[in-house]
XYZ file of C-alpha atoms in Angstrom:
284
model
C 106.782 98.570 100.342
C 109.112 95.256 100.622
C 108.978 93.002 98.009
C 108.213 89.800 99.913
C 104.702 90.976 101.103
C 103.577 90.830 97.316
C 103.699 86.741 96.969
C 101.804 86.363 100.365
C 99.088 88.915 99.059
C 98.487 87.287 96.212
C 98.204 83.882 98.031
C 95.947 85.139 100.605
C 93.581 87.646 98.817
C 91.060 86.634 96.760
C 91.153 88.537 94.747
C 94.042 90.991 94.802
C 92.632 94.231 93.826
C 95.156 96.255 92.388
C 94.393 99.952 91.192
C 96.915 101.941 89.621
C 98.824 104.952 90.360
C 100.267 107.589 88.337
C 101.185 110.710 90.336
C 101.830 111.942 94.039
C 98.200 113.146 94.476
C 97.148 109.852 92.899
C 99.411 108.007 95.158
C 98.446 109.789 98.303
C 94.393 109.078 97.152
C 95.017 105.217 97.052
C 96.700 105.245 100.362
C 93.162 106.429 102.045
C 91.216 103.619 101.034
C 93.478 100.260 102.280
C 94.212 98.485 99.109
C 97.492 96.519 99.320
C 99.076 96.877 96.137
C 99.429 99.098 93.261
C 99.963 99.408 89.570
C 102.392 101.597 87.605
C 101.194 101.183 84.435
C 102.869 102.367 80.733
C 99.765 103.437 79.643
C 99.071 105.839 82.649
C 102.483 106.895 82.460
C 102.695 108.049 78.605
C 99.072 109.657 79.442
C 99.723 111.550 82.076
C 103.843 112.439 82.159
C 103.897 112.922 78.251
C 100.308 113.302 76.641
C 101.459 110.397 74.449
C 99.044 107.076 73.816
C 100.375 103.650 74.524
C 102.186 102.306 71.379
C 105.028 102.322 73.017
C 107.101 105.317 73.379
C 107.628 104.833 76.963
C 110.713 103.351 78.147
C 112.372 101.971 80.951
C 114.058 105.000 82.809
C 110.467 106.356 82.365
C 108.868 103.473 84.704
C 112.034 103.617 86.644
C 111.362 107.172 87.234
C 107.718 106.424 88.562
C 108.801 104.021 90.727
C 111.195 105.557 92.709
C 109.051 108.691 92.804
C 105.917 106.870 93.739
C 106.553 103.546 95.300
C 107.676 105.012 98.702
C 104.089 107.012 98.624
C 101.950 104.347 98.170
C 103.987 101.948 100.700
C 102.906 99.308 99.654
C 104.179 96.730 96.485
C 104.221 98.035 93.167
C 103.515 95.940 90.087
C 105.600 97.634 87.206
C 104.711 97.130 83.133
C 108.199 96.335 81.950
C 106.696 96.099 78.278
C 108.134 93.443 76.226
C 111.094 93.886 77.835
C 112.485 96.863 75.684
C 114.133 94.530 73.667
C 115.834 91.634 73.243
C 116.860 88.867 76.200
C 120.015 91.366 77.381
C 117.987 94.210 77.487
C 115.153 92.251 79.649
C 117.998 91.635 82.067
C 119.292 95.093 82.726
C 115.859 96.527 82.605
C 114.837 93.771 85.231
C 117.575 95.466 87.467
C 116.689 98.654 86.770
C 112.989 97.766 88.271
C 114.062 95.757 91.041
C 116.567 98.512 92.269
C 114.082 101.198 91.842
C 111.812 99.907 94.097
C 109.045 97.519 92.695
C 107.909 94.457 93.842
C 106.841 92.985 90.451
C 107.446 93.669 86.447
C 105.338 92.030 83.682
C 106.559 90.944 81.070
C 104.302 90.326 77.474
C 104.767 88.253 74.469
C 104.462 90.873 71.300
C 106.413 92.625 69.203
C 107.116 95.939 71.303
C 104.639 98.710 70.208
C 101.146 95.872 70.396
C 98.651 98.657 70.451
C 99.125 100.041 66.983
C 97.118 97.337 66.457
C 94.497 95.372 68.302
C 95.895 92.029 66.940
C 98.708 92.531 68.498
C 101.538 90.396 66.304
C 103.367 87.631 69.043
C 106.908 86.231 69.393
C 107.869 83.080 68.916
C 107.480 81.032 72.051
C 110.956 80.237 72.290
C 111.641 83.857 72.358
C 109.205 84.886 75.106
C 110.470 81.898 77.187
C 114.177 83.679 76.863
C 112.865 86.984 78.570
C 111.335 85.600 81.317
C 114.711 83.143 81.865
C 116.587 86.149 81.495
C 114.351 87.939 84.273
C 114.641 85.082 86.443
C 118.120 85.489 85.885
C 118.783 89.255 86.500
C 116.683 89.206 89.766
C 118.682 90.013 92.739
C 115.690 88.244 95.275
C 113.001 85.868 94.386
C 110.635 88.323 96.536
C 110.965 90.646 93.045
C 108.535 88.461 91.194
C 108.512 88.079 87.281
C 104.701 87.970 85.974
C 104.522 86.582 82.438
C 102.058 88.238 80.133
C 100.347 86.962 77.141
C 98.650 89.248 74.363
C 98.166 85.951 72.168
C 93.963 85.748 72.889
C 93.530 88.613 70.806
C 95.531 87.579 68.180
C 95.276 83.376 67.858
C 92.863 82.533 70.282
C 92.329 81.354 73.788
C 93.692 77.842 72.945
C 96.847 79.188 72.224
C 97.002 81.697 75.234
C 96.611 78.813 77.299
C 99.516 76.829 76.037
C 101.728 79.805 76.435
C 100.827 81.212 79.771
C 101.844 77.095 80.961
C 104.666 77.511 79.057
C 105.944 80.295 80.816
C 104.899 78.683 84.243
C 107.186 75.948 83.579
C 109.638 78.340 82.390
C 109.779 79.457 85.933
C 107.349 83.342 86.028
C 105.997 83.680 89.154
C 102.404 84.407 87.954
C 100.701 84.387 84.961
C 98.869 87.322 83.216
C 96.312 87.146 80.681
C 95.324 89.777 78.623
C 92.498 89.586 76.895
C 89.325 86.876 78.118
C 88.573 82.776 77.601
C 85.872 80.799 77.115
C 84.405 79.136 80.211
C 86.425 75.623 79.049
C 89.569 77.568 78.478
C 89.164 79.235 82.186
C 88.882 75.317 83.295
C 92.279 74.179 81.656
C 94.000 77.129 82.942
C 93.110 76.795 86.040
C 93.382 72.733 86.714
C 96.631 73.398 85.471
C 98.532 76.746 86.862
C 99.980 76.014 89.922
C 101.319 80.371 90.095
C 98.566 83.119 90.754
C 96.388 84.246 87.326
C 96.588 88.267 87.032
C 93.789 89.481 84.950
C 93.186 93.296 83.898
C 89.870 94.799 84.719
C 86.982 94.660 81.723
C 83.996 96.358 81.411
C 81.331 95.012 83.132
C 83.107 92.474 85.106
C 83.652 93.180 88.375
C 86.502 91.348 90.723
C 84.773 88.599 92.647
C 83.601 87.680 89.127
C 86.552 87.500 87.682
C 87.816 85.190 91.170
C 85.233 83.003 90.043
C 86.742 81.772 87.145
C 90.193 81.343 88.273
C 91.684 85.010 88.638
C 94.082 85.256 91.822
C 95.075 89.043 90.601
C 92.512 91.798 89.248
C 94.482 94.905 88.178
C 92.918 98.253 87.405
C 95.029 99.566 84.827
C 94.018 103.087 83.677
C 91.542 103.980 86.997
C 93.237 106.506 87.861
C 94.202 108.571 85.159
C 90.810 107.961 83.431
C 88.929 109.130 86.365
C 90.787 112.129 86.976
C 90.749 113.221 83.269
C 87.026 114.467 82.612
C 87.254 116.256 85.405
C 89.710 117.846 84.817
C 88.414 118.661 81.607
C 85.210 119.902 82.971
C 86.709 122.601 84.758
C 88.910 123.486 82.150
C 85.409 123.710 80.041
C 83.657 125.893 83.042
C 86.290 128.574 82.885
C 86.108 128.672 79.188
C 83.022 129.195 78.755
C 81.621 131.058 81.801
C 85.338 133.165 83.222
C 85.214 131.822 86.013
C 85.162 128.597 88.105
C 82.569 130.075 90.721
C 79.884 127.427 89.293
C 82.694 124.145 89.722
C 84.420 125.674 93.114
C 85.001 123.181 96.057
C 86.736 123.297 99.483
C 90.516 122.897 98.838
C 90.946 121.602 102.071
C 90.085 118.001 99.891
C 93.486 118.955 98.231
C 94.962 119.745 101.129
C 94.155 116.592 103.666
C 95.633 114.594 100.860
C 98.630 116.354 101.079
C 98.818 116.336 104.633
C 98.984 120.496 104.988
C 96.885 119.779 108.622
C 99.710 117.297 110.007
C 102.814 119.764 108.527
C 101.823 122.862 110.011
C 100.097 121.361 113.113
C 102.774 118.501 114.172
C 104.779 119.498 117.243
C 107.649 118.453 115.688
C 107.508 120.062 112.252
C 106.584 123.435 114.434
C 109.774 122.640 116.390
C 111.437 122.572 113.803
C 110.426 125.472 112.318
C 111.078 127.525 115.109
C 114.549 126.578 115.279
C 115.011 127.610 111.951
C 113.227 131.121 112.701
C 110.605 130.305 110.250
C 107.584 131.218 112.310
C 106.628 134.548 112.290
């Protein structure tokens, strides 16, 4: 879970796969299959804590929240969605605290005007402005092992020309790596990447799988909503069975998947959990 092993990942893996997290059963999942980082997304968050979609009712002391709760599950760095910041400069710094202390190793920070997914032309800040947040990150940061990730929405919006120009910008303005959201043409991919001298974090897009996305230049592949949207029609098929039959016997499975995740076989068979529990006169 420390902070430094995230800039060393993303140098050495290629790509860093990233999948996100959103609960303790989620957490405990990702920790069976080796991946080195994970993702605390807003959008999982306001799904899955809330029921609410992502236009931007989730705030800091929200992520916060699923950081502290989740990061020391996982144990490995966390890469947090700090929004636009939740405001303006000031506010970037505190919240930048607030992360860091928390427990991430990373926060990205994007370019629109808080709320972007009302609309899928997201509108974008002046680039004076975003430049300010990510100084004031910089700034805020109590170790350069908490990395600041600079986010543009601008493809969507003005092109790939322009996202370009901004995700430099914001390498020169010191960010630690550079996300794009949204995708480039082939020439764009070339001028980004002749030029970026800071990992490129990409989000996962249908039909695109990671090495393909390491071919054109991506250092950082992060699967935003895996988690949540995997576990969701499930859960909605069983909610469906019962309805309509009165019973799960047609959906039933073993819960002892539910409970290796958990670790119920460790707690009750551990020699030291069992000493402990006799101490305490809590075996019968």
């Amino acid at each position: 879970m420390s902070q430094q092993d995230l800039r060393a990942l993303m140098a050495a893996e290629n790509p860093l796969i990233v999948p996100s997290i959103y609960d303790g059963i989620s957490a405990l999942s990702f920790r069976e299959h080796g991946f080195k980082a994970a993702y605390i997304g807003s959008y999982g968050t306001g799904a899955t804590r809330y029921g609410l979609p992502d236009i931007g009712y989730i705030g800091p002391e929200d992520m916060a929240d699923q950081v502290r709760r989740l990061a020391p599950l996982v144990q490995v760095p966390v890469i947090v969605d700090a929004e636009a910041g939740w405001g303006n400069p000031l506010h970037v710094a505190r919240n930048t605290k607030l992360l860091e202390q928390a427990g991430a190793a990373a926060l990205h920070i994007e370019d629109h005007v808080f709320g972007k997914h009302i609309t899928r032309k997201p509108t974008i800040v002046a680039l004076d402005t975003a430049v300010d947040k990510i100084k004031a990150a910089l700034d805020a940061r109590d170790s350069e092992d908490f990395l600041i990730i600079a986010r543009t929405d601008s493809s969507q919006s003005h092109g790939g020309v322009e996202a370009v120009r901004r995700l430099l910008a914001y390498q020169e303005a010191g960010a630690d790596a550079l996300f794009l959201a949204g995708m480039l043409t082939p020439e764009e991919w070339k001028t980004l990447t002749a030029e970026a001298r800071i990992p490129i974090v990409v989000c996962d897009s249908p039909g695109v799988s990671a090495a393909e996305f390491a071919e054109l230049g991506a250092g950082v592949v992060i699967y935003y909503a895996l988690a949540h949207m995997s576990a969701t029609p499930a859960m909605r098929a069983a909610y469906a069975a019962l309805a309509a039959e009165g019973s799960t016997v047609s959906i039933e499975e073993s819960w002892n998947g539910v409970q290796g995740v958990l670790g119920y076989d460790a707690f009750l068979g551990g020699d030291a959990v069992r000493a402990k529990a006799e101490q305490y006169g809590l075996l019968g």
